[in-house]
Tab-separated table of C-alpha atoms and ligand atoms in Angstrom:
chain	number	residue	atom	x	y	z
Z	1	MET	CA	-0.021	-0.131	-0.080
Z	2	SER	CA	1.321	3.344	-0.499
Z	3	LEU	CA	0.067	7.093	0.356
Z	4	LEU	CA	1.057	10.462	-0.988
Z	5	ILE	CA	0.361	13.591	1.294
Z	6	LYS	CA	0.490	16.427	-1.198
Z	7	ASN	CA	1.582	19.968	-0.417
Z	8	GLY	CA	1.796	19.954	3.240
Z	9	ARG	CA	3.929	22.410	5.238
Z	10	ILE	CA	5.966	19.871	6.895
Z	11	VAL	CA	7.703	21.123	10.032
Z	12	THR	CA	10.281	19.200	11.951
Z	13	ALA	CA	12.297	20.198	15.036
Z	14	ALA	CA	14.924	21.848	12.550
Z	15	ASP	CA	12.773	22.638	9.481
Z	16	ASP	CA	9.756	24.199	8.065
Z	17	TYR	CA	8.938	23.497	3.989
Z	18	VAL	CA	6.320	22.781	1.720
Z	19	ALA	CA	6.773	19.227	-0.029
Z	20	ASP	CA	4.754	15.998	-0.742
Z	21	ILE	CA	5.587	12.798	1.337
Z	22	PHE	CA	5.624	9.454	-0.331
Z	23	ILE	CA	4.586	6.586	1.922
Z	24	GLU	CA	5.180	2.823	1.018
Z	25	GLY	CA	4.141	0.357	3.551
Z	26	GLU	CA	4.745	1.784	7.190
Z	27	ALA	CA	7.827	3.977	6.334
Z	28	ILE	CA	8.306	7.463	4.558
Z	29	SER	CA	10.071	6.539	1.248
Z	30	ALA	CA	10.443	9.974	-0.455
Z	31	ILE	CA	9.949	13.395	0.340
Z	32	GLY	CA	10.099	16.295	-2.192
Z	33	LYS	CA	8.132	19.265	-4.424
Z	34	ASN	CA	5.638	17.564	-6.861
Z	35	LEU	CA	6.933	14.067	-6.593
Z	36	PRO	CA	6.516	11.860	-9.557
Z	37	VAL	CA	4.735	9.035	-7.975
Z	38	GLN	CA	1.608	7.005	-8.264
Z	39	ALA	CA	-0.184	6.394	-4.977
Z	40	ASP	CA	-2.968	4.245	-3.499
Z	41	THR	CA	-4.328	7.175	-1.549
Z	42	VAL	CA	-3.657	10.793	-2.207
Z	43	ILE	CA	-4.320	13.153	0.773
Z	44	ASP	CA	-4.253	16.889	0.065
Z	45	ALA	CA	-2.588	18.931	2.852
Z	46	THR	CA	-2.500	22.235	1.074
Z	47	GLY	CA	-2.564	24.975	3.752
Z	48	LYS	CA	-2.215	22.436	6.805
Z	49	LEU	CA	0.607	21.620	8.983
Z	50	VAL	CA	2.316	18.327	8.560
Z	51	PHE	CA	4.086	17.139	11.624
Z	52	PRO	CA	5.563	13.880	13.314
Z	53	GLY	CA	3.374	12.139	15.640
Z	54	GLY	CA	3.386	13.072	18.939
Z	55	ILE	CA	5.233	11.032	21.423
Z	56	ASP	CA	4.095	11.244	25.353
Z	57	PRO	CA	6.403	9.739	27.551
Z	58	HIS	CA	4.636	9.957	30.435
Z	59	VAL	CA	1.540	8.389	30.870
Z	60	HIS	CA	-0.420	5.800	33.354
Z	61	LEU	CA	-2.902	3.473	31.707
Z	62	ASP	CA	-4.907	1.008	33.816
Z	63	MET	CA	-2.459	1.638	36.394
Z	64	PRO	CA	-3.078	0.394	40.060
Z	65	PHE	CA	-2.753	3.438	42.357
Z	66	MET	CA	-4.182	4.413	45.690
Z	67	GLY	CA	-6.683	1.772	45.914
Z	68	THR	CA	-7.884	1.912	42.477
Z	69	PHE	CA	-6.981	1.840	38.806
Z	70	SER	CA	-6.562	4.691	36.497
Z	71	SER	CA	-9.671	4.820	34.366
Z	72	ASP	CA	-8.197	4.596	30.479
Z	73	THR	CA	-7.117	1.342	29.451
Z	74	HIS	CA	-4.315	0.428	26.920
Z	75	GLU	CA	-7.084	0.483	24.245
Z	76	THR	CA	-8.836	3.678	25.378
Z	77	GLY	CA	-5.730	5.345	26.348
Z	78	THR	CA	-4.001	4.910	23.087
Z	79	ARG	CA	-7.016	5.456	21.270
Z	80	ALA	CA	-7.452	9.085	22.864
Z	81	ALA	CA	-3.811	9.823	22.419
Z	82	LEU	CA	-4.113	9.239	18.562
Z	83	PHE	CA	-7.271	11.624	18.303
Z	84	GLY	CA	-5.001	14.158	19.911
Z	85	GLY	CA	-2.212	13.543	17.749
Z	86	THR	CA	-0.131	11.464	19.794
Z	87	THR	CA	0.902	8.398	17.946
Z	88	THR	CA	3.038	6.562	20.766
Z	89	VAL	CA	2.992	6.650	24.465
Z	90	ILE	CA	5.413	5.512	27.255
Z	91	ASP	CA	3.565	3.753	30.111
Z	92	PHE	CA	4.959	2.683	33.472
Z	93	VAL	CA	5.334	-0.981	34.794
Z	94	LEU	CA	5.283	-0.862	38.298
Z	95	GLN	CA	7.345	-3.273	40.202
Z	96	LYS	CA	5.428	-4.609	43.554
Z	97	GLN	CA	7.775	-4.576	46.455
Z	98	GLY	CA	8.961	-8.125	47.297
Z	99	HIS	CA	8.379	-8.886	43.518
Z	100	SER	CA	10.435	-9.181	40.416
Z	101	LEU	CA	10.675	-6.715	37.627
Z	102	LYS	CA	9.963	-9.708	35.098
Z	103	GLU	CA	6.705	-10.524	37.129
Z	104	ALA	CA	5.566	-6.853	36.804
Z	105	LEU	CA	6.405	-6.651	32.876
Z	106	ALA	CA	4.416	-10.066	32.560
Z	107	GLU	CA	1.264	-8.328	34.076
Z	108	TRP	CA	1.429	-5.000	32.028
Z	109	ASN	CA	2.232	-7.043	28.594
Z	110	SER	CA	-1.251	-9.192	29.554
Z	111	ARG	CA	-2.953	-5.958	29.515
Z	112	ALA	CA	-1.468	-4.005	26.735
Z	113	THR	CA	-0.755	-6.887	24.293
Z	114	GLY	CA	-3.590	-7.085	21.610
Z	115	THR	CA	-5.466	-3.958	23.268
Z	116	ALA	CA	-3.474	-1.001	22.558
Z	117	VAL	CA	-4.643	1.169	19.268
Z	118	GLY	CA	-1.400	3.280	19.131
Z	119	ASP	CA	2.227	2.343	19.736
Z	120	TYR	CA	3.621	1.917	23.066
Z	121	SER	CA	6.540	1.321	25.191
Z	122	PHE	CA	7.480	0.656	28.604
Z	123	HIS	CA	9.231	2.572	31.596
Z	124	MET	CA	10.164	0.045	34.173
Z	125	ALA	CA	9.508	1.637	37.850
Z	126	VAL	CA	11.877	-0.171	40.235
Z	127	THR	CA	10.027	0.267	43.665
Z	128	ASP	CA	12.255	-2.420	45.446
Z	129	PHE	CA	16.152	-2.436	44.577
Z	130	ASN	CA	17.847	-5.122	45.860
Z	131	GLU	CA	20.129	-7.865	44.590
Z	132	ASN	CA	17.497	-9.422	42.610
Z	133	SER	CA	16.183	-6.508	40.740
Z	134	LYS	CA	19.849	-5.522	40.401
Z	135	ALA	CA	20.224	-8.605	38.266
Z	136	GLU	CA	17.248	-8.107	35.882
Z	137	ILE	CA	18.495	-4.469	34.785
Z	138	LYS	CA	20.683	-5.910	31.963
Z	139	GLU	CA	17.956	-8.374	30.955
Z	140	MET	CA	15.459	-5.397	30.369
Z	141	VAL	CA	17.720	-3.444	28.428
Z	142	GLU	CA	18.989	-6.167	26.255
Z	143	ASN	CA	16.209	-8.293	25.649
Z	144	GLU	CA	13.168	-6.154	26.590
Z	145	GLY	CA	14.218	-3.202	25.001
Z	146	ILE	CA	12.944	-1.342	28.005
Z	147	THR	CA	15.992	1.142	28.746
Z	148	SER	CA	14.423	3.826	31.243
Z	149	PHE	CA	13.947	2.904	35.142
Z	150	LYS	CA	11.409	4.975	36.823
Z	151	THR	CA	12.071	5.691	40.434
Z	152	PHE	CA	9.876	7.560	42.996
Z	153	MET	CA	11.131	9.848	45.868
Z	154	ALA	CA	7.632	9.892	47.421
Z	155	TYR	CA	4.581	7.790	48.103
Z	156	LYS	CA	6.354	5.997	50.828
Z	157	GLY	CA	5.292	2.359	51.671
Z	158	ALA	CA	4.144	1.937	48.104
Z	159	LEU	CA	6.415	3.209	45.410
Z	160	MET	CA	9.110	5.478	47.195
Z	161	ILE	CA	13.063	4.039	47.463
Z	162	ASN	CA	15.560	5.410	49.438
Z	163	ASP	CA	18.786	7.456	48.465
Z	164	SER	CA	21.071	4.028	48.904
Z	165	GLN	CA	18.646	2.167	46.491
Z	166	MET	CA	18.857	5.236	43.888
Z	167	VAL	CA	22.370	5.494	43.974
Z	168	GLY	CA	22.702	1.348	43.731
Z	169	LEU	CA	20.369	1.589	41.065
Z	170	MET	CA	21.821	4.186	38.919
Z	171	GLN	CA	25.155	2.411	39.096
Z	172	GLU	CA	24.030	-0.513	37.679
Z	173	VAL	CA	21.737	1.192	35.044
Z	174	LYS	CA	24.778	3.382	33.951
Z	175	LYS	CA	26.626	-0.017	33.392
Z	176	GLN	CA	23.925	-1.339	31.242
Z	177	GLY	CA	23.479	1.620	29.080
Z	178	GLY	CA	20.350	2.996	30.420
Z	179	MET	CA	18.673	6.118	32.352
Z	180	VAL	CA	17.138	6.438	35.607
Z	181	THR	CA	13.937	8.834	35.655
Z	182	VAL	CA	12.393	10.340	38.688
Z	183	HIS	CA	9.490	11.576	40.218
Z	184	ALA	CA	11.685	14.001	42.400
Z	185	THR	CA	9.667	15.177	45.683
Z	186	ASN	CA	10.697	14.858	49.277
Z	187	GLY	CA	8.395	12.038	50.500
Z	188	ASP	CA	9.224	12.263	54.152
Z	189	MET	CA	8.290	16.086	54.153
Z	190	ILE	CA	5.280	15.648	52.229
Z	191	ASP	CA	4.112	12.756	54.622
Z	192	TYR	CA	4.817	15.236	57.471
Z	193	LEU	CA	2.903	18.064	55.952
Z	194	ILE	CA	-0.129	15.701	54.984
Z	195	ALA	CA	-0.219	14.381	58.667
Z	196	LYS	CA	-0.156	17.678	60.008
Z	197	HIS	CA	-2.761	19.132	57.983
Z	198	ARG	CA	-5.340	16.246	58.887
Z	199	SER	CA	-4.198	16.288	62.333
Z	200	GLU	CA	-5.681	19.812	62.283
Z	201	GLY	CA	-8.934	18.620	60.493
Z	202	LYS	CA	-7.700	20.314	57.302
Z	203	MET	CA	-9.159	17.992	54.478
Z	204	SER	CA	-9.997	19.584	51.412
Z	205	PRO	CA	-8.110	19.492	48.165
Z	206	LEU	CA	-6.402	23.168	49.083
Z	207	TYR	CA	-4.327	21.072	51.494
Z	208	HIS	CA	-3.180	18.668	48.800
Z	209	TYR	CA	-1.610	21.587	47.468
Z	210	LEU	CA	-0.135	23.040	50.733
Z	211	SER	CA	1.281	19.516	51.557
Z	212	GLN	CA	3.678	19.885	48.843
Z	213	PRO	CA	5.278	23.223	48.506
Z	214	GLU	CA	7.863	24.127	46.036
Z	215	VAL	CA	10.844	23.439	48.265
Z	216	THR	CA	9.862	19.517	48.399
Z	217	GLU	CA	10.547	19.395	44.721
Z	218	ALA	CA	13.479	21.778	44.226
Z	219	GLU	CA	15.014	19.715	47.165
Z	220	ALA	CA	14.704	16.320	45.862
Z	221	SER	CA	15.507	17.417	42.297
Z	222	CYS	CA	18.755	18.746	43.210
Z	223	ARG	CA	19.595	15.559	45.362
Z	224	PHE	CA	18.746	13.310	42.244
Z	225	THR	CA	20.791	15.523	40.074
Z	226	ASP	CA	23.788	15.138	42.601
Z	227	MET	CA	23.378	11.490	42.854
Z	228	ALA	CA	23.157	11.371	39.180
Z	229	ASP	CA	26.536	13.571	38.756
Z	230	TYR	CA	28.108	11.210	41.331
Z	231	THR	CA	27.077	7.914	39.623
Z	232	GLY	CA	27.481	9.502	36.018
Z	233	CYS	CA	23.968	7.965	35.366
Z	234	PRO	CA	22.098	9.875	32.567
Z	235	GLY	CA	18.951	11.180	34.624
Z	236	TYR	CA	15.658	12.561	33.535
Z	237	ILE	CA	13.304	14.557	35.769
Z	238	VAL	CA	9.521	13.780	35.179
Z	239	HIS	CA	6.722	16.307	35.680
Z	240	MET	CA	8.775	19.285	36.891
Z	241	THR	CA	6.490	21.982	37.868
Z	242	CYS	CA	8.658	24.868	39.474
Z	243	GLU	CA	11.339	27.344	39.431
Z	244	GLY	CA	13.420	26.016	42.370
Z	245	ALA	CA	13.641	22.401	40.643
Z	246	LEU	CA	14.440	24.187	37.117
Z	247	ASN	CA	17.444	25.574	39.301
Z	248	GLY	CA	18.476	22.345	40.420
Z	249	VAL	CA	18.509	21.313	36.609
Z	250	ARG	CA	20.281	24.469	35.871
Z	251	ASN	CA	23.109	23.689	38.267
Z	252	ALA	CA	23.386	20.382	36.881
Z	253	THR	CA	24.112	21.717	33.210
Z	254	ARG	CA	27.045	23.814	34.603
Z	255	ARG	CA	28.406	20.267	35.460
Z	256	ASN	CA	27.836	19.219	32.045
Z	257	GLN	CA	25.568	16.391	33.446
Z	258	LYS	CA	23.542	14.089	31.636
Z	259	VAL	CA	20.089	15.035	33.079
Z	260	PHE	CA	16.915	16.050	31.316
Z	261	ALA	CA	13.737	17.773	32.316
Z	262	GLU	CA	10.066	17.083	31.519
Z	263	THR	CA	7.112	19.267	32.148
Z	264	CYS	CA	3.363	18.612	31.508
Z	265	ILE	CA	0.928	20.501	29.833
Z	266	GLN	CA	-1.105	21.372	32.977
Z	267	TYR	CA	1.819	22.798	34.705
Z	268	LEU	CA	2.371	25.489	31.578
Z	269	VAL	CA	-1.507	26.419	31.611
Z	270	LEU	CA	-3.177	25.944	34.785
Z	271	ASP	CA	-2.170	27.205	38.226
Z	272	ALA	CA	-2.822	26.590	42.034
Z	273	SER	CA	-5.969	29.145	41.993
Z	274	LEU	CA	-7.779	26.130	41.208
Z	275	TYR	CA	-7.603	24.668	44.290
Z	276	GLY	CA	-9.699	25.602	47.499
Z	277	GLU	CA	-11.974	24.347	49.944
Z	278	ASP	CA	-14.466	22.787	47.408
Z	279	ILE	CA	-14.395	19.355	46.232
Z	280	ASP	CA	-14.265	20.548	42.631
Z	281	GLY	CA	-10.529	20.894	43.036
Z	282	ALA	CA	-9.967	17.112	43.163
Z	283	LYS	CA	-10.010	17.336	39.298
Z	284	TRP	CA	-6.601	18.852	39.844
Z	285	VAL	CA	-5.361	16.650	42.541
Z	286	MET	CA	-1.924	15.248	41.124
Z	287	SER	CA	1.581	15.098	42.494
Z	288	PRO	CA	3.077	17.521	42.364
Z	289	PRO	CA	0.432	19.827	42.353
Z	290	LEU	CA	-0.249	22.954	40.087
Z	291	ARG	CA	2.169	25.785	41.184
Z	292	GLU	CA	2.054	29.751	40.587
Z	293	LYS	CA	1.980	31.929	37.722
Z	294	LYS	CA	6.001	32.758	38.307
Z	295	ASP	CA	6.232	29.045	37.780
Z	296	GLN	CA	4.571	28.894	34.554
Z	297	GLU	CA	6.453	31.693	33.413
Z	298	ALA	CA	9.903	30.027	34.626
Z	299	LEU	CA	8.647	26.625	32.484
Z	300	TRP	CA	8.161	28.444	29.363
Z	301	ALA	CA	11.649	30.000	29.550
Z	302	GLY	CA	12.859	26.607	30.437
Z	303	ILE	CA	11.712	25.263	27.502
Z	304	ASN	CA	12.953	28.149	25.432
Z	305	GLN	CA	16.237	27.929	26.689
Z	306	GLY	CA	16.657	24.140	26.181
Z	307	MET	CA	16.868	23.471	29.835
Z	308	ILE	CA	13.158	21.679	29.414
Z	309	GLN	CA	13.471	19.236	26.747
Z	310	VAL	CA	10.033	17.618	26.867
Z	311	VAL	CA	6.411	18.442	27.394
Z	312	ALA	CA	4.504	15.232	28.788
Z	313	THR	CA	1.333	14.562	30.419
Z	314	ASP	CA	1.674	12.243	33.071
Z	315	HIS	CA	-1.928	11.164	31.857
Z	316	CYS	CA	-3.627	9.436	34.723
Z	317	PRO	CA	-7.024	9.915	34.556
Z	318	PHE	CA	-9.819	8.656	37.570
Z	319	MET	CA	-13.903	9.070	36.990
Z	320	TRP	CA	-15.448	11.383	39.378
Z	321	GLU	CA	-16.653	8.448	41.307
Z	322	GLN	CA	-12.970	7.432	41.884
Z	323	LYS	CA	-12.129	11.046	43.084
Z	324	LEU	CA	-14.763	11.509	45.605
Z	325	MET	CA	-12.912	8.643	47.436
Z	326	GLY	CA	-11.285	11.620	48.831
Z	327	LYS	CA	-14.220	14.070	49.297
Z	328	ASP	CA	-13.590	14.106	53.188
Z	329	ASP	CA	-10.140	13.831	53.281
Z	330	PHE	CA	-7.594	15.137	50.515
Z	331	SER	CA	-4.704	12.267	50.867
Z	332	LYS	CA	-7.182	9.844	49.836
Z	333	ILE	CA	-8.300	11.249	46.332
Z	334	PRO	CA	-6.242	9.464	43.613
Z	335	ASN	CA	-3.757	11.751	41.993
Z	336	GLY	CA	-3.934	12.287	38.385
Z	337	HIS	CA	-4.712	14.213	35.723
Z	338	PRO	CA	-6.482	13.452	32.176
Z	339	ALA	CA	-4.656	15.181	29.427
Z	340	ILE	CA	-3.119	12.714	26.766
Z	341	GLU	CA	-5.778	13.533	24.222
Z	342	ASN	CA	-5.373	17.399	24.853
Z	343	ARG	CA	-1.518	17.590	25.051
Z	344	MET	CA	-0.691	18.207	21.392
Z	345	GLU	CA	-3.591	20.807	20.684
Z	346	LEU	CA	-3.197	22.519	24.141
Z	347	LEU	CA	0.516	23.174	23.264
Z	348	TYR	CA	-0.175	24.519	20.055
Z	349	SER	CA	-2.837	26.891	20.897
Z	350	GLU	CA	-1.683	28.048	24.130
Z	351	GLY	CA	2.233	28.043	23.171
Z	352	VAL	CA	2.497	28.255	19.392
Z	353	ASP	CA	-0.713	30.373	18.622
Z	354	LYS	CA	-0.135	32.442	21.575
Z	355	GLY	CA	3.737	33.259	20.331
Z	356	LYS	CA	5.505	31.755	23.730
Z	357	ILE	CA	7.126	29.085	21.582
Z	358	THR	CA	8.058	28.366	17.997
Z	359	LEU	CA	6.497	25.581	15.709
Z	360	ASN	CA	10.166	24.038	15.326
Z	361	LYS	CA	10.207	24.159	19.329
Z	362	TYR	CA	6.770	22.635	19.432
Z	363	VAL	CA	7.801	19.510	17.375
Z	364	GLU	CA	11.223	19.322	19.205
Z	365	VAL	CA	9.656	19.320	22.849
Z	366	ALA	CA	6.552	16.953	21.845
Z	367	CYS	CA	7.814	14.630	19.339
Z	368	THR	CA	11.404	14.702	18.823
Z	369	ASN	CA	13.322	14.986	22.069
Z	370	PRO	CA	11.002	12.236	23.564
Z	371	ALA	CA	12.217	9.961	20.822
Z	372	LYS	CA	15.775	11.171	21.219
Z	373	ILE	CA	16.042	10.795	24.780
Z	374	PHE	CA	14.339	7.502	25.199
Z	375	GLY	CA	16.033	5.534	22.170
Z	376	MET	CA	13.424	5.580	19.490
Z	377	PHE	CA	14.985	8.180	17.165
Z	378	PRO	CA	14.806	8.069	14.090
Z	379	LYS	CA	12.303	5.479	13.786
Z	380	LYS	CA	9.942	7.698	15.574
Z	381	GLY	CA	10.081	11.473	16.223
Z	382	THR	CA	10.457	12.931	13.145
Z	383	ILE	CA	9.722	13.134	9.187
Z	384	ALA	CA	12.326	11.652	7.497
Z	385	VAL	CA	12.967	8.673	4.727
Z	386	GLY	CA	13.192	5.594	6.329
Z	387	SER	CA	11.485	7.024	9.451
Z	388	ASP	CA	8.005	5.125	10.725
Z	389	ALA	CA	5.263	7.287	8.886
Z	390	ASP	CA	3.837	8.580	12.018
Z	391	ILE	CA	2.427	11.918	10.879
Z	392	VAL	CA	-0.106	14.573	12.057
Z	393	ILE	CA	-2.108	16.685	9.699
Z	394	PHE	CA	-2.904	19.747	11.817
Z	395	ASP	CA	-5.394	22.577	10.518
Z	396	PRO	CA	-3.581	25.560	12.525
Z	397	ALA	CA	-6.547	27.955	12.154
Z	398	GLU	CA	-9.519	25.699	12.941
Z	399	LYS	CA	-11.160	26.366	16.362
Z	400	HIS	CA	-12.783	24.138	19.015
Z	401	THR	CA	-13.528	23.832	22.442
Z	402	LEU	CA	-12.479	21.150	24.681
Z	403	SER	CA	-15.259	18.807	26.596
Z	404	ALA	CA	-15.733	15.989	28.490
Z	405	LYS	CA	-19.044	15.536	26.314
Z	406	THR	CA	-16.613	14.773	23.154
Z	407	HIS	CA	-13.409	13.582	24.373
Z	408	HIS	CA	-12.190	9.838	23.642
Z	409	MET	CA	-10.636	9.445	27.116
Z	410	ASN	CA	-12.227	7.380	29.418
Z	411	VAL	CA	-13.101	9.931	32.008
Z	412	ASP	CA	-16.288	11.719	32.910
Z	413	TYR	CA	-14.970	15.418	33.402
Z	414	SER	CA	-12.206	17.388	31.674
Z	415	GLY	CA	-9.860	19.760	33.256
Z	416	TYR	CA	-10.416	21.900	30.417
Z	417	GLU	CA	-13.996	21.947	30.221
Z	418	GLY	CA	-15.027	24.693	27.802
Z	419	TRP	CA	-11.592	25.714	26.658
Z	420	GLU	CA	-11.392	27.247	23.305
Z	421	LEU	CA	-8.544	25.993	21.340
Z	422	THR	CA	-7.005	27.347	18.139
Z	423	GLY	CA	-5.664	24.379	15.870
Z	424	LYS	CA	-7.141	20.860	15.524
Z	425	VAL	CA	-5.677	17.701	14.367
Z	426	LYS	CA	-7.315	16.693	11.267
Z	427	THR	CA	-5.816	13.452	10.194
Z	428	VAL	CA	-3.327	11.006	12.217
Z	429	LEU	CA	-1.172	8.371	10.256
Z	430	LEU	CA	0.307	5.623	12.253
Z	431	ARG	CA	3.163	3.410	10.386
Z	432	GLY	CA	1.662	4.448	7.137
Z	433	GLN	CA	-2.115	3.629	8.184
Z	434	VAL	CA	-4.741	6.422	8.471
Z	435	THR	CA	-5.856	6.067	12.102
Z	436	ILE	CA	-7.744	8.995	12.596
Z	437	ASP	CA	-9.594	10.988	9.661
Z	438	ASP	CA	-12.475	13.622	10.238
Z	439	ASN	CA	-12.774	12.804	13.983
Z	440	LYS	CA	-13.114	8.911	13.315
Z	441	CYS	CA	-10.737	6.310	14.519
Z	442	LEU	CA	-10.224	3.688	11.549
Z	443	VAL	CA	-8.268	1.174	13.075
Z	444	ASP	CA	-9.021	-1.667	15.618
Z	445	LYS	CA	-7.643	-2.418	19.154
Z	446	GLY	CA	-4.739	-4.325	18.660
Z	447	TYR	CA	-3.202	-2.087	15.937
Z	448	GLY	CA	-0.601	-0.421	18.220
Z	449	GLN	CA	2.591	-2.293	18.765
Z	450	PHE	CA	4.841	-2.469	21.407
Z	451	ILE	CA	8.308	-0.457	20.480
Z	452	LYS	CA	11.373	-1.648	21.812
Z	453	ARG	CA	13.892	0.961	22.933
Z	454	ASN	CA	17.768	1.207	22.010
Z	455	LYS	CA	20.282	2.030	24.813
Z	456	VAL	CA	20.743	5.859	25.647
Z	457	SER	CA	23.570	8.027	25.359
Z	458	GLY	CA	22.110	10.770	27.788
Z	459	LYS	CA	22.679	13.120	24.861
Z	460	ILE	CA	20.460	14.678	22.181
W	1	LIG	O1	-0.662	12.675	40.119
W	1	LIG	C1	0.099	12.246	39.515
W	1	LIG	N1	1.177	12.519	38.966
W	1	LIG	N2	-0.150	10.928	39.523
W	1	LIG	C2	0.526	9.632	38.482
W	1	LIG	C3	1.545	9.088	39.430
W	1	LIG	C4	2.753	9.878	39.569
W	1	LIG	O2	3.393	10.659	40.562
W	1	LIG	O3	3.176	10.339	38.458
W	2	LIG	ZN1	5.037	11.258	39.533
W	3	LIG	ZN1	3.383	9.794	36.766
């Protein structure tokens, strides 16, 4: 099967030009002006942007967490991602404390294999680093194509590891050619503040926010980069929200360290004024919490300065009924926010259309850098001959409104209800196949493939 995309404005992290793209099978086989080819299907992209399929390297699908499961499965979550122009996601396998990495991987494979609609890969979350799990790292990297290992410096008793485990893990992961990623907040400080607020009868969503002040994230981010510097292990800080944490990374870059930072779309466009005494604030209960306007400014600047390389989502949806588990106690509200479908359009509308970032930067942080950092480039993350034909055709002028009534995520509210955006995903190709067109999904569950990733260098 062959397909020709004619006359689109092709945007990559580096280029911006009008040309045709010829696709044979799953890959791009030619790019040029007025290509002299015959194709089975022709799409006219005149006046449209044509950029690489988005890559969201931080999503939690069907994840057991805080006594429940995130409400998007690998099927519903990857389908919603496609609707929003994201063709590949990286989900998190969670090791159970006292159990092996292999067991955890088998559990996640049983959920995702044959059900995912879009392409996906896994990070391995190491929650119990010991001699047994240490011995499994090599196998994950060499045989499973899982080259990133997630750690939590918070969620004590469930996911958190201590600093000696962190250093041991970093040494082993470095040896095997992988990367350690981190939820960098000080779990002990946060637990202290949660207990304090609860003992004072302060139970509303506001106190979720007040239990995780900026210092808890800044301290842990600096500690993480120091440990990464000591071990020489490539590091990646997920869901960075604030100026203080960003300054930690700034120090690391002065040491020429291999440390990357990710922020998420919600931290760029929403702020802590959404938290109050009302339970409605539970919609935005996530960790770390939303921050201040000054932090939003620091994050946009961090993107433009190259200090933040990735904009992800940390998509972790819960139905409103699940959020209500914490109606009388903020510490029981399942932490997480739905955005897998909204990231590309929100970042375009709030970032590119409002002049905060360039189109090339948009592609860089939403598509190309995640592929480079996590060992999928140039198969994924760009438009080039030989790359997978993962392509978004985007109308930069179309206006539309976000709503739970029309989104495809399996969650019954939207954190962006009524937001009017400029710029809409029209057609999405994944490995040469039209998967989304005119707001319809044209592939079935099982179309999504697991992407084995290469070893990482810590450089892009
Ligand atoms: O609130 C969040 N972020 N939920 C998902 C788990 C995590 O910490 O990333
Ligand atoms: Zn986290
Ligand atoms: Zn997360």
